[in-house]
Amino acid sequence: MRVVVLEPLGVSQERLAELAAPLGEAGHKVEFYATRERNWAVMAERASDADVVVIANHALKGDVVRLCPNLKMISVAFTGVDHLDLEACRTRGILVSNAAGYATSAVAELTLGLALALFRQILPADGAARSGGTLEGLRQRELRGKTFGVVGTGAIGKEVARLAAAFGCSVLGHRRSVPEGTEEEGILHVSLEDLLRRSDLVSLHVPLTDATRGLIGEEALALMKPDGVLINVARGPVVDQQALARALREGRLGGAGVDVFDLEPPLPPDHVLFGIPRLVLTPHLGYATEEALEERARIALENVLAWTQGRPRNVVCP
């Protein structure tokens, strides 16, 4: 089998070679590209005769998939696969796996980091200290005693709940597959509307689907407390970013932390969220700790090896 890693995975080439060694020992050829290519025609050329390709979070269009006649498997070194043309894969019978679970701790820790940054106004405080200012005008709040709402109580959501509880928060959760009133692992599950009304902080941990696209829009934001905080480390389109900008600008929301956007960074200079008050932005780095990046590379390559041995795992398609 020819295995092509189409983009960098965030670990050194030496470490990648070590992780891929079992594939080589099994007689498979593994090639790595150290640069990310945005031109789909060049991507297709790189993968043209590959049996397996490995990608991270760079979009893989159906045009590329259709120009790779030998392609049988795609190993996604990421949790979400909405950047991949799954319909093209289904049509061709191409198996797709993901690296579920690799960034659970990383994303959960960023969620709490954004919460602390907003509640303690860390960025404005840094600016005040550097400009000779004081704490005057910097409203300070504690997480202790607050209600933390977690939308999407999968692995990451549960880890966020555990960390929030350690800070002394009570935790509400919402997940469509869990009946309201169910309490598990310290999370009381309620309706989305109830969670939005009651929570001091709301964090989002849902995949991007037809059901979650625009989940948090004008109506949902209107249900939140005027000093409530929204944190999105899930997928950008889960939140109507125009509506979020209006709510913050008009003082109808206490603050927001956003790590994901409608498009992948770099963001254009006229992005709707730039210049908005009480907003902390990070360039989609929730998953990108050193530890998590190594874990995802390991999982992605082990997924390939398992598939070649007839025991596919972490399959998301077909």
PDB file of C-alpha atoms in Angstrom:
ATOM      1  CA  MET A   1       0.000   0.000   0.000  1.00  0.00           C
ATOM      2  CA  ARG A   2       1.112   3.565  -0.683  1.00  0.00           C
ATOM      3  CA  VAL A   3       0.234   5.846   2.235  1.00  0.00           C
ATOM      4  CA  VAL A   4       0.521   9.614   1.685  1.00  0.00           C
ATOM      5  CA  VAL A   5       0.385  12.097   4.559  1.00  0.00           C
ATOM      6  CA  LEU A   6      -0.884  15.121   2.642  1.00  0.00           C
ATOM      7  CA  GLU A   7      -0.120  17.833   5.198  1.00  0.00           C
ATOM      8  CA  PRO A   8       1.994  18.428   8.310  1.00  0.00           C
ATOM      9  CA  LEU A   9       0.575  16.873  11.477  1.00  0.00           C
ATOM     10  CA  GLY A  10       2.266  19.195  13.938  1.00  0.00           C
ATOM     11  CA  VAL A  11       5.038  16.849  15.036  1.00  0.00           C
ATOM     12  CA  SER A  12       8.592  16.555  13.778  1.00  0.00           C
ATOM     13  CA  GLN A  13       9.419  14.514  10.708  1.00  0.00           C
ATOM     14  CA  GLU A  14      11.605  12.326  12.895  1.00  0.00           C
ATOM     15  CA  ARG A  15       8.723  11.587  15.248  1.00  0.00           C
ATOM     16  CA  LEU A  16       6.375  10.959  12.325  1.00  0.00           C
ATOM     17  CA  ALA A  17       8.842   8.451  10.920  1.00  0.00           C
ATOM     18  CA  GLU A  18       8.918   6.668  14.285  1.00  0.00           C
ATOM     19  CA  LEU A  19       5.136   6.542  14.468  1.00  0.00           C
ATOM     20  CA  ALA A  20       4.915   5.260  10.888  1.00  0.00           C
ATOM     21  CA  ALA A  21       7.607   2.600  11.379  1.00  0.00           C
ATOM     22  CA  PRO A  22       5.110  -0.255  11.931  1.00  0.00           C
ATOM     23  CA  LEU A  23       3.578   0.499   8.528  1.00  0.00           C
ATOM     24  CA  GLY A  24       6.996   0.316   6.887  1.00  0.00           C
ATOM     25  CA  GLU A  25       7.800  -2.907   8.706  1.00  0.00           C
ATOM     26  CA  ALA A  26       4.567  -4.368   7.313  1.00  0.00           C
ATOM     27  CA  GLY A  27       5.762  -3.569   3.775  1.00  0.00           C
ATOM     28  CA  HIS A  28       3.816  -0.370   3.146  1.00  0.00           C
ATOM     29  CA  LYS A  29       5.354   2.765   1.666  1.00  0.00           C
ATOM     30  CA  VAL A  30       4.717   5.970   3.618  1.00  0.00           C
ATOM     31  CA  GLU A  31       5.358   9.444   2.216  1.00  0.00           C
ATOM     32  CA  PHE A  32       5.142  12.732   4.132  1.00  0.00           C
ATOM     33  CA  TYR A  33       4.593  16.253   2.869  1.00  0.00           C
ATOM     34  CA  ALA A  34       5.981  18.932   5.162  1.00  0.00           C
ATOM     35  CA  THR A  35       3.933  21.769   3.644  1.00  0.00           C
ATOM     36  CA  ARG A  36       0.200  22.351   3.442  1.00  0.00           C
ATOM     37  CA  GLU A  37      -1.027  22.751  -0.118  1.00  0.00           C
ATOM     38  CA  ARG A  38      -4.201  24.800  -0.728  1.00  0.00           C
ATOM     39  CA  ASN A  39      -4.327  24.196  -4.477  1.00  0.00           C
ATOM     40  CA  TRP A  40      -6.621  21.189  -4.926  1.00  0.00           C
ATOM     41  CA  ALA A  41      -4.957  20.217  -8.213  1.00  0.00           C
ATOM     42  CA  VAL A  42      -1.571  19.931  -6.474  1.00  0.00           C
ATOM     43  CA  MET A  43      -3.192  17.930  -3.667  1.00  0.00           C
ATOM     44  CA  ALA A  44      -4.641  15.576  -6.257  1.00  0.00           C
ATOM     45  CA  GLU A  45      -1.226  15.175  -7.861  1.00  0.00           C
ATOM     46  CA  ARG A  46       0.341  14.338  -4.493  1.00  0.00           C
ATOM     47  CA  ALA A  47      -2.324  11.715  -3.792  1.00  0.00           C
ATOM     48  CA  SER A  48      -2.878  10.518  -7.369  1.00  0.00           C
ATOM     49  CA  ASP A  49      -1.771   6.907  -6.923  1.00  0.00           C
ATOM     50  CA  ALA A  50      -2.155   6.612  -3.149  1.00  0.00           C
ATOM     51  CA  ASP A  51      -4.114   3.788  -1.565  1.00  0.00           C
ATOM     52  CA  VAL A  52      -4.426   5.743   1.684  1.00  0.00           C
ATOM     53  CA  VAL A  53      -4.179   9.445   2.453  1.00  0.00           C
ATOM     54  CA  VAL A  54      -3.829  11.069   5.844  1.00  0.00           C
ATOM     55  CA  ILE A  55      -5.101  14.611   6.355  1.00  0.00           C
ATOM     56  CA  ALA A  56      -5.639  16.850   9.389  1.00  0.00           C
ATOM     57  CA  ASN A  57      -8.104  19.762   9.237  1.00  0.00           C
ATOM     58  CA  HIS A  58      -7.355  20.933   5.699  1.00  0.00           C
ATOM     59  CA  ALA A  59     -10.330  20.624   3.345  1.00  0.00           C
ATOM     60  CA  LEU A  60     -10.272  17.656   0.977  1.00  0.00           C
ATOM     61  CA  LYS A  61     -12.654  18.300  -1.897  1.00  0.00           C
ATOM     62  CA  GLY A  62     -14.500  15.709  -3.903  1.00  0.00           C
ATOM     63  CA  ASP A  63     -12.491  16.864  -6.934  1.00  0.00           C
ATOM     64  CA  VAL A  64      -9.365  15.490  -5.262  1.00  0.00           C
ATOM     65  CA  VAL A  65     -11.033  12.263  -4.192  1.00  0.00           C
ATOM     66  CA  ARG A  66     -12.350  11.615  -7.692  1.00  0.00           C
ATOM     67  CA  LEU A  67      -8.881  12.090  -9.219  1.00  0.00           C
ATOM     68  CA  CYS A  68      -7.349   9.364  -7.020  1.00  0.00           C
ATOM     69  CA  PRO A  69      -8.393   6.063  -8.641  1.00  0.00           C
ATOM     70  CA  ASN A  70      -6.528   3.855  -6.142  1.00  0.00           C
ATOM     71  CA  LEU A  71      -7.795   5.590  -3.026  1.00  0.00           C
ATOM     72  CA  LYS A  72      -9.401   3.178  -0.569  1.00  0.00           C
ATOM     73  CA  MET A  73      -9.018   4.861   2.821  1.00  0.00           C
ATOM     74  CA  ILE A  74      -8.726   8.359   4.298  1.00  0.00           C
ATOM     75  CA  SER A  75      -7.390   8.680   7.826  1.00  0.00           C
ATOM     76  CA  VAL A  76      -8.374  12.051   9.294  1.00  0.00           C
ATOM     77  CA  ALA A  77      -6.045  13.274  12.026  1.00  0.00           C
ATOM     78  CA  PHE A  78      -8.870  15.290  13.534  1.00  0.00           C
ATOM     79  CA  THR A  79     -12.180  14.656  15.311  1.00  0.00           C
ATOM     80  CA  GLY A  80     -14.598  16.422  12.965  1.00  0.00           C
ATOM     81  CA  VAL A  81     -14.814  15.384   9.320  1.00  0.00           C
ATOM     82  CA  ASP A  82     -17.035  18.168   7.951  1.00  0.00           C
ATOM     83  CA  HIS A  83     -14.058  19.457   5.921  1.00  0.00           C
ATOM     84  CA  LEU A  84     -14.075  16.246   3.891  1.00  0.00           C
ATOM     85  CA  ASP A  85     -16.458  15.457   1.010  1.00  0.00           C
ATOM     86  CA  LEU A  86     -18.078  12.415   2.601  1.00  0.00           C
ATOM     87  CA  GLU A  87     -20.545  11.960  -0.254  1.00  0.00           C
ATOM     88  CA  ALA A  88     -17.682  11.515  -2.713  1.00  0.00           C
ATOM     89  CA  CYS A  89     -16.154   8.969  -0.339  1.00  0.00           C
ATOM     90  CA  ARG A  90     -19.431   7.066   0.010  1.00  0.00           C
ATOM     91  CA  THR A  91     -19.876   6.991  -3.763  1.00  0.00           C
ATOM     92  CA  ARG A  92     -16.421   5.471  -4.162  1.00  0.00           C
ATOM     93  CA  GLY A  93     -16.700   3.167  -1.137  1.00  0.00           C
ATOM     94  CA  ILE A  94     -13.722   4.853   0.538  1.00  0.00           C
ATOM     95  CA  LEU A  95     -13.426   4.183   4.252  1.00  0.00           C
ATOM     96  CA  VAL A  96     -12.911   7.250   6.462  1.00  0.00           C
ATOM     97  CA  SER A  97     -11.609   7.129  10.017  1.00  0.00           C
ATOM     98  CA  ASN A  98     -10.974   9.911  12.509  1.00  0.00           C
ATOM     99  CA  ALA A  99      -8.805  10.504  15.557  1.00  0.00           C
ATOM    100  CA  ALA A 100     -11.589  10.744  18.110  1.00  0.00           C
ATOM    101  CA  GLY A 101     -10.497  11.634  21.617  1.00  0.00           C
ATOM    102  CA  TYR A 102      -7.029  12.940  20.889  1.00  0.00           C
ATOM    103  CA  ALA A 103      -7.733  16.509  22.066  1.00  0.00           C
ATOM    104  CA  THR A 104     -10.240  15.984  24.872  1.00  0.00           C
ATOM    105  CA  SER A 105      -8.030  17.493  27.564  1.00  0.00           C
ATOM    106  CA  ALA A 106      -6.627  20.196  25.293  1.00  0.00           C
ATOM    107  CA  VAL A 107     -10.021  21.566  24.248  1.00  0.00           C
ATOM    108  CA  ALA A 108     -11.500  21.281  27.732  1.00  0.00           C
ATOM    109  CA  GLU A 109      -8.571  23.195  29.229  1.00  0.00           C
ATOM    110  CA  LEU A 110      -8.907  25.975  26.643  1.00  0.00           C
ATOM    111  CA  THR A 111     -12.610  26.225  27.492  1.00  0.00           C
ATOM    112  CA  LEU A 112     -11.781  26.919  31.129  1.00  0.00           C
ATOM    113  CA  GLY A 113      -8.941  29.204  30.067  1.00  0.00           C
ATOM    114  CA  LEU A 114     -11.330  31.345  28.029  1.00  0.00           C
ATOM    115  CA  ALA A 115     -13.798  31.366  30.916  1.00  0.00           C
ATOM    116  CA  LEU A 116     -11.117  32.615  33.298  1.00  0.00           C
ATOM    117  CA  ALA A 117      -9.855  35.177  30.789  1.00  0.00           C
ATOM    118  CA  LEU A 118     -13.358  36.626  30.528  1.00  0.00           C
ATOM    119  CA  PHE A 119     -14.348  36.463  34.189  1.00  0.00           C
ATOM    120  CA  ARG A 120     -11.057  37.954  35.366  1.00  0.00           C
ATOM    121  CA  GLN A 121     -10.625  40.258  32.333  1.00  0.00           C
ATOM    122  CA  ILE A 122      -7.082  39.039  31.844  1.00  0.00           C
ATOM    123  CA  LEU A 123      -6.499  40.684  28.461  1.00  0.00           C
ATOM    124  CA  PRO A 124      -7.724  44.162  29.512  1.00  0.00           C
ATOM    125  CA  ALA A 125      -5.771  43.750  32.757  1.00  0.00           C
ATOM    126  CA  ASP A 126      -2.611  43.020  30.804  1.00  0.00           C
ATOM    127  CA  GLY A 127      -3.174  46.170  28.777  1.00  0.00           C
ATOM    128  CA  ALA A 128      -3.774  48.198  31.930  1.00  0.00           C
ATOM    129  CA  ALA A 129      -0.599  46.936  33.581  1.00  0.00           C
ATOM    130  CA  ARG A 130       1.508  47.676  30.486  1.00  0.00           C
ATOM    131  CA  SER A 131       0.113  51.193  30.148  1.00  0.00           C
ATOM    132  CA  GLY A 132       0.596  52.178  33.780  1.00  0.00           C
ATOM    133  CA  GLY A 133      -3.023  51.585  34.721  1.00  0.00           C
ATOM    134  CA  THR A 134      -4.630  49.944  37.734  1.00  0.00           C
ATOM    135  CA  LEU A 135      -7.454  47.533  38.382  1.00  0.00           C
ATOM    136  CA  GLU A 136      -9.970  50.364  38.302  1.00  0.00           C
ATOM    137  CA  GLY A 137     -12.797  49.602  35.890  1.00  0.00           C
ATOM    138  CA  LEU A 138     -11.869  45.927  35.571  1.00  0.00           C
ATOM    139  CA  ARG A 139     -14.853  43.939  36.805  1.00  0.00           C
ATOM    140  CA  GLN A 140     -13.652  40.738  38.448  1.00  0.00           C
ATOM    141  CA  ARG A 141     -15.827  37.644  38.922  1.00  0.00           C
ATOM    142  CA  GLU A 142     -15.195  34.155  40.278  1.00  0.00           C
ATOM    143  CA  LEU A 143     -16.232  30.905  38.660  1.00  0.00           C
ATOM    144  CA  ARG A 144     -17.015  29.471  42.075  1.00  0.00           C
ATOM    145  CA  GLY A 145     -20.750  29.292  42.645  1.00  0.00           C
ATOM    146  CA  LYS A 146     -21.693  29.911  39.021  1.00  0.00           C
ATOM    147  CA  THR A 147     -23.853  27.702  36.823  1.00  0.00           C
ATOM    148  CA  PHE A 148     -21.880  26.287  33.908  1.00  0.00           C
ATOM    149  CA  GLY A 149     -23.949  25.071  30.950  1.00  0.00           C
ATOM    150  CA  VAL A 150     -22.404  22.458  28.677  1.00  0.00           C
ATOM    151  CA  VAL A 151     -24.070  21.967  25.291  1.00  0.00           C
ATOM    152  CA  GLY A 152     -22.935  18.588  24.020  1.00  0.00           C
ATOM    153  CA  THR A 153     -21.952  16.209  26.798  1.00  0.00           C
ATOM    154  CA  GLY A 154     -19.722  13.847  24.900  1.00  0.00           C
ATOM    155  CA  ALA A 155     -16.128  13.196  25.948  1.00  0.00           C
ATOM    156  CA  ILE A 156     -15.019  16.835  25.753  1.00  0.00           C
ATOM    157  CA  GLY A 157     -18.194  18.173  27.325  1.00  0.00           C
ATOM    158  CA  LYS A 158     -17.860  15.770  30.237  1.00  0.00           C
ATOM    159  CA  GLU A 159     -14.254  16.798  30.786  1.00  0.00           C
ATOM    160  CA  VAL A 160     -15.307  20.460  30.769  1.00  0.00           C
ATOM    161  CA  ALA A 161     -17.986  19.600  33.337  1.00  0.00           C
ATOM    162  CA  ARG A 162     -15.409  17.877  35.539  1.00  0.00           C
ATOM    163  CA  LEU A 163     -13.086  20.896  35.417  1.00  0.00           C
ATOM    164  CA  ALA A 164     -15.955  23.329  36.003  1.00  0.00           C
ATOM    165  CA  ALA A 165     -17.066  21.332  39.032  1.00  0.00           C
ATOM    166  CA  ALA A 166     -13.510  21.495  40.388  1.00  0.00           C
ATOM    167  CA  PHE A 167     -13.818  25.299  40.259  1.00  0.00           C
ATOM    168  CA  GLY A 168     -16.996  25.067  42.333  1.00  0.00           C
ATOM    169  CA  CYS A 169     -19.547  25.431  39.538  1.00  0.00           C
ATOM    170  CA  SER A 170     -22.821  23.573  39.301  1.00  0.00           C
ATOM    171  CA  VAL A 171     -23.165  22.025  35.852  1.00  0.00           C
ATOM    172  CA  LEU A 172     -26.140  21.818  33.517  1.00  0.00           C
ATOM    173  CA  GLY A 173     -25.915  19.807  30.331  1.00  0.00           C
ATOM    174  CA  HIS A 174     -27.861  19.380  27.129  1.00  0.00           C
ATOM    175  CA  ARG A 175     -27.600  16.481  24.730  1.00  0.00           C
ATOM    176  CA  ARG A 176     -30.383  15.383  22.427  1.00  0.00           C
ATOM    177  CA  SER A 177     -29.872  11.703  23.217  1.00  0.00           C
ATOM    178  CA  VAL A 178     -30.123  12.180  27.005  1.00  0.00           C
ATOM    179  CA  PRO A 179     -33.585  12.714  28.537  1.00  0.00           C
ATOM    180  CA  GLU A 180     -34.185  15.900  30.507  1.00  0.00           C
ATOM    181  CA  GLY A 181     -33.804  15.402  34.241  1.00  0.00           C
ATOM    182  CA  THR A 182     -31.087  12.788  33.796  1.00  0.00           C
ATOM    183  CA  GLU A 183     -28.116  13.330  36.066  1.00  0.00           C
ATOM    184  CA  GLU A 184     -24.834  11.639  35.208  1.00  0.00           C
ATOM    185  CA  GLU A 185     -21.267  12.388  36.226  1.00  0.00           C
ATOM    186  CA  GLY A 186     -22.387  15.520  38.070  1.00  0.00           C
ATOM    187  CA  ILE A 187     -24.263  16.931  35.060  1.00  0.00           C
ATOM    188  CA  LEU A 188     -27.995  17.638  35.248  1.00  0.00           C
ATOM    189  CA  HIS A 189     -29.439  17.421  31.738  1.00  0.00           C
ATOM    190  CA  VAL A 190     -32.078  19.986  30.815  1.00  0.00           C
ATOM    191  CA  SER A 191     -33.579  21.436  27.650  1.00  0.00           C
ATOM    192  CA  LEU A 192     -31.398  23.784  25.629  1.00  0.00           C
ATOM    193  CA  GLU A 193     -33.723  26.675  26.415  1.00  0.00           C
ATOM    194  CA  ASP A 194     -33.559  25.983  30.156  1.00  0.00           C
ATOM    195  CA  LEU A 195     -29.779  25.688  30.029  1.00  0.00           C
ATOM    196  CA  LEU A 196     -29.423  29.018  28.228  1.00  0.00           C
ATOM    197  CA  ARG A 197     -31.712  30.795  30.704  1.00  0.00           C
ATOM    198  CA  ARG A 198     -30.092  29.411  33.849  1.00  0.00           C
ATOM    199  CA  SER A 199     -26.388  29.355  33.009  1.00  0.00           C
ATOM    200  CA  ASP A 200     -23.805  32.014  33.814  1.00  0.00           C
ATOM    201  CA  LEU A 201     -21.488  30.434  31.256  1.00  0.00           C
ATOM    202  CA  VAL A 202     -22.436  28.348  28.217  1.00  0.00           C
ATOM    203  CA  SER A 203     -19.833  26.297  26.368  1.00  0.00           C
ATOM    204  CA  LEU A 204     -20.460  24.514  23.078  1.00  0.00           C
ATOM    205  CA  HIS A 205     -19.128  21.027  22.323  1.00  0.00           C
ATOM    206  CA  VAL A 206     -21.279  19.721  19.471  1.00  0.00           C
ATOM    207  CA  PRO A 207     -20.315  18.569  15.967  1.00  0.00           C
ATOM    208  CA  LEU A 208     -21.376  20.574  12.934  1.00  0.00           C
ATOM    209  CA  THR A 209     -24.486  18.975  11.448  1.00  0.00           C
ATOM    210  CA  ASP A 210     -27.649  20.229   9.792  1.00  0.00           C
ATOM    211  CA  ALA A 211     -29.235  20.234  13.261  1.00  0.00           C
ATOM    212  CA  THR A 212     -26.476  22.261  14.945  1.00  0.00           C
ATOM    213  CA  ARG A 213     -25.709  24.775  12.201  1.00  0.00           C
ATOM    214  CA  GLY A 214     -26.845  28.147  13.571  1.00  0.00           C
ATOM    215  CA  LEU A 215     -27.885  26.529  16.847  1.00  0.00           C
ATOM    216  CA  ILE A 216     -26.933  29.671  18.751  1.00  0.00           C
ATOM    217  CA  GLY A 217     -28.544  32.589  16.949  1.00  0.00           C
ATOM    218  CA  GLU A 218     -30.621  35.632  17.854  1.00  0.00           C
ATOM    219  CA  GLU A 219     -33.306  33.667  19.729  1.00  0.00           C
ATOM    220  CA  ALA A 220     -30.843  31.547  21.697  1.00  0.00           C
ATOM    221  CA  LEU A 221     -28.681  34.549  22.632  1.00  0.00           C
ATOM    222  CA  ALA A 222     -31.791  36.428  23.790  1.00  0.00           C
ATOM    223  CA  LEU A 223     -32.431  33.656  26.333  1.00  0.00           C
ATOM    224  CA  MET A 224     -29.021  34.062  27.977  1.00  0.00           C
ATOM    225  CA  LYS A 225     -28.385  36.243  31.019  1.00  0.00           C
ATOM    226  CA  PRO A 226     -27.279  39.804  30.160  1.00  0.00           C
ATOM    227  CA  ASP A 227     -23.954  39.151  31.905  1.00  0.00           C
ATOM    228  CA  GLY A 228     -23.685  35.573  30.650  1.00  0.00           C
ATOM    229  CA  VAL A 229     -20.649  34.304  28.795  1.00  0.00           C
ATOM    230  CA  LEU A 230     -20.659  32.141  25.670  1.00  0.00           C
ATOM    231  CA  ILE A 231     -17.691  29.976  24.698  1.00  0.00           C
ATOM    232  CA  ASN A 232     -17.450  28.280  21.302  1.00  0.00           C
ATOM    233  CA  VAL A 233     -14.674  25.741  20.859  1.00  0.00           C
ATOM    234  CA  ALA A 234     -16.820  23.415  18.723  1.00  0.00           C
ATOM    235  CA  ARG A 235     -17.386  24.566  15.135  1.00  0.00           C
ATOM    236  CA  GLY A 236     -17.748  28.134  13.899  1.00  0.00           C
ATOM    237  CA  PRO A 237     -21.107  27.790  12.094  1.00  0.00           C
ATOM    238  CA  VAL A 238     -22.760  26.447  15.267  1.00  0.00           C
ATOM    239  CA  VAL A 239     -22.992  30.135  16.247  1.00  0.00           C
ATOM    240  CA  ASP A 240     -24.483  32.906  14.126  1.00  0.00           C
ATOM    241  CA  GLN A 241     -21.468  35.196  14.317  1.00  0.00           C
ATOM    242  CA  GLN A 242     -23.377  38.257  13.121  1.00  0.00           C
ATOM    243  CA  ALA A 243     -25.898  37.744  15.918  1.00  0.00           C
ATOM    244  CA  LEU A 244     -23.109  37.242  18.458  1.00  0.00           C
ATOM    245  CA  ALA A 245     -21.403  40.461  17.375  1.00  0.00           C
ATOM    246  CA  ARG A 246     -24.672  42.402  17.736  1.00  0.00           C
ATOM    247  CA  ALA A 247     -25.408  40.964  21.185  1.00  0.00           C
ATOM    248  CA  LEU A 248     -21.963  41.936  22.470  1.00  0.00           C
ATOM    249  CA  ARG A 249     -21.945  45.353  20.836  1.00  0.00           C
ATOM    250  CA  GLU A 250     -25.389  46.174  22.252  1.00  0.00           C
ATOM    251  CA  GLY A 251     -24.511  44.936  25.750  1.00  0.00           C
ATOM    252  CA  ARG A 252     -27.002  42.066  25.715  1.00  0.00           C
ATOM    253  CA  LEU A 253     -24.297  39.515  26.548  1.00  0.00           C
ATOM    254  CA  GLY A 254     -21.535  39.699  29.122  1.00  0.00           C
ATOM    255  CA  GLY A 255     -18.765  38.252  26.982  1.00  0.00           C
ATOM    256  CA  ALA A 256     -17.672  35.499  24.630  1.00  0.00           C
ATOM    257  CA  GLY A 257     -14.660  33.346  23.904  1.00  0.00           C
ATOM    258  CA  VAL A 258     -14.359  32.059  20.340  1.00  0.00           C
ATOM    259  CA  ASP A 259     -11.785  29.611  18.992  1.00  0.00           C
ATOM    260  CA  VAL A 260     -13.638  28.584  15.805  1.00  0.00           C
ATOM    261  CA  PHE A 261     -15.061  30.595  12.944  1.00  0.00           C
ATOM    262  CA  ASP A 262     -17.029  30.288   9.714  1.00  0.00           C
ATOM    263  CA  LEU A 263     -13.689  29.912   7.949  1.00  0.00           C
ATOM    264  CA  GLU A 264     -10.295  28.703   9.055  1.00  0.00           C
ATOM    265  CA  PRO A 265      -7.778  31.346  10.177  1.00  0.00           C
ATOM    266  CA  PRO A 266      -6.125  33.497   8.968  1.00  0.00           C
ATOM    267  CA  LEU A 267      -9.234  35.683   9.208  1.00  0.00           C
ATOM    268  CA  PRO A 268      -9.757  38.662   6.890  1.00  0.00           C
ATOM    269  CA  PRO A 269      -9.134  42.123   8.399  1.00  0.00           C
ATOM    270  CA  ASP A 270     -12.847  43.003   8.098  1.00  0.00           C
ATOM    271  CA  HIS A 271     -14.088  39.939   9.992  1.00  0.00           C
ATOM    272  CA  VAL A 272     -17.375  40.591  11.796  1.00  0.00           C
ATOM    273  CA  LEU A 273     -15.921  39.690  15.207  1.00  0.00           C
ATOM    274  CA  PHE A 274     -13.015  42.117  15.071  1.00  0.00           C
ATOM    275  CA  GLY A 275     -13.362  45.226  17.210  1.00  0.00           C
ATOM    276  CA  ILE A 276     -16.164  43.749  19.305  1.00  0.00           C
ATOM    277  CA  PRO A 277     -16.044  44.426  23.081  1.00  0.00           C
ATOM    278  CA  ARG A 278     -15.794  41.726  25.766  1.00  0.00           C
ATOM    279  CA  LEU A 279     -14.620  39.157  23.259  1.00  0.00           C
ATOM    280  CA  VAL A 280     -11.551  36.904  23.405  1.00  0.00           C
ATOM    281  CA  LEU A 281     -10.517  35.293  20.108  1.00  0.00           C
ATOM    282  CA  THR A 282      -8.038  32.479  19.535  1.00  0.00           C
ATOM    283  CA  PRO A 283      -7.058  31.166  16.060  1.00  0.00           C
ATOM    284  CA  HIS A 284      -8.508  27.626  16.275  1.00  0.00           C
ATOM    285  CA  LEU A 285      -5.866  26.290  18.631  1.00  0.00           C
ATOM    286  CA  GLY A 286      -7.995  24.353  21.096  1.00  0.00           C
ATOM    287  CA  TYR A 287      -6.707  21.031  19.814  1.00  0.00           C
ATOM    288  CA  ALA A 288      -3.124  22.120  19.212  1.00  0.00           C
ATOM    289  CA  THR A 289      -1.157  21.313  22.350  1.00  0.00           C
ATOM    290  CA  GLU A 290       2.100  19.422  21.842  1.00  0.00           C
ATOM    291  CA  GLU A 291       0.637  16.428  23.642  1.00  0.00           C
ATOM    292  CA  ALA A 292      -2.567  16.362  21.597  1.00  0.00           C
ATOM    293  CA  LEU A 293      -0.804  16.753  18.247  1.00  0.00           C
ATOM    294  CA  GLU A 294       1.417  13.782  18.939  1.00  0.00           C
ATOM    295  CA  GLU A 295      -1.592  11.752  20.061  1.00  0.00           C
ATOM    296  CA  ARG A 296      -3.557  12.527  16.900  1.00  0.00           C
ATOM    297  CA  ALA A 297      -0.614  11.574  14.667  1.00  0.00           C
ATOM    298  CA  ARG A 298      -0.303   8.287  16.548  1.00  0.00           C
ATOM    299  CA  ILE A 299      -4.023   7.536  16.276  1.00  0.00           C
ATOM    300  CA  ALA A 300      -4.214   8.484  12.581  1.00  0.00           C
ATOM    301  CA  LEU A 301      -1.323   6.225  11.615  1.00  0.00           C
ATOM    302  CA  GLU A 302      -2.486   3.395  13.846  1.00  0.00           C
ATOM    303  CA  ASN A 303      -5.905   3.656  12.160  1.00  0.00           C
ATOM    304  CA  VAL A 304      -4.175   3.030   8.823  1.00  0.00           C
ATOM    305  CA  LEU A 305      -2.245   0.050  10.159  1.00  0.00           C
ATOM    306  CA  ALA A 306      -5.393  -1.446  11.687  1.00  0.00           C
ATOM    307  CA  TRP A 307      -7.245  -1.059   8.389  1.00  0.00           C
ATOM    308  CA  THR A 308      -4.467  -2.780   6.427  1.00  0.00           C
ATOM    309  CA  GLN A 309      -4.755  -5.660   8.895  1.00  0.00           C
ATOM    310  CA  GLY A 310      -8.474  -6.024   8.282  1.00  0.00           C
ATOM    311  CA  ARG A 311      -9.627  -4.509  11.590  1.00  0.00           C
ATOM    312  CA  PRO A 312     -10.716  -0.943  10.784  1.00  0.00           C
ATOM    313  CA  ARG A 313     -11.358   1.322  13.763  1.00  0.00           C
ATOM    314  CA  ASN A 314     -12.653   4.830  14.437  1.00  0.00           C
ATOM    315  CA  VAL A 315     -14.716   4.529  11.259  1.00  0.00           C
ATOM    316  CA  VAL A 316     -16.992   7.472  10.451  1.00  0.00           C
ATOM    317  CA  CYS A 317     -17.786   6.596   6.818  1.00  0.00           C
ATOM    318  CA  PRO A 318     -19.290   4.676   5.164  1.00  0.00           C
TER     319      PRO A 318
END
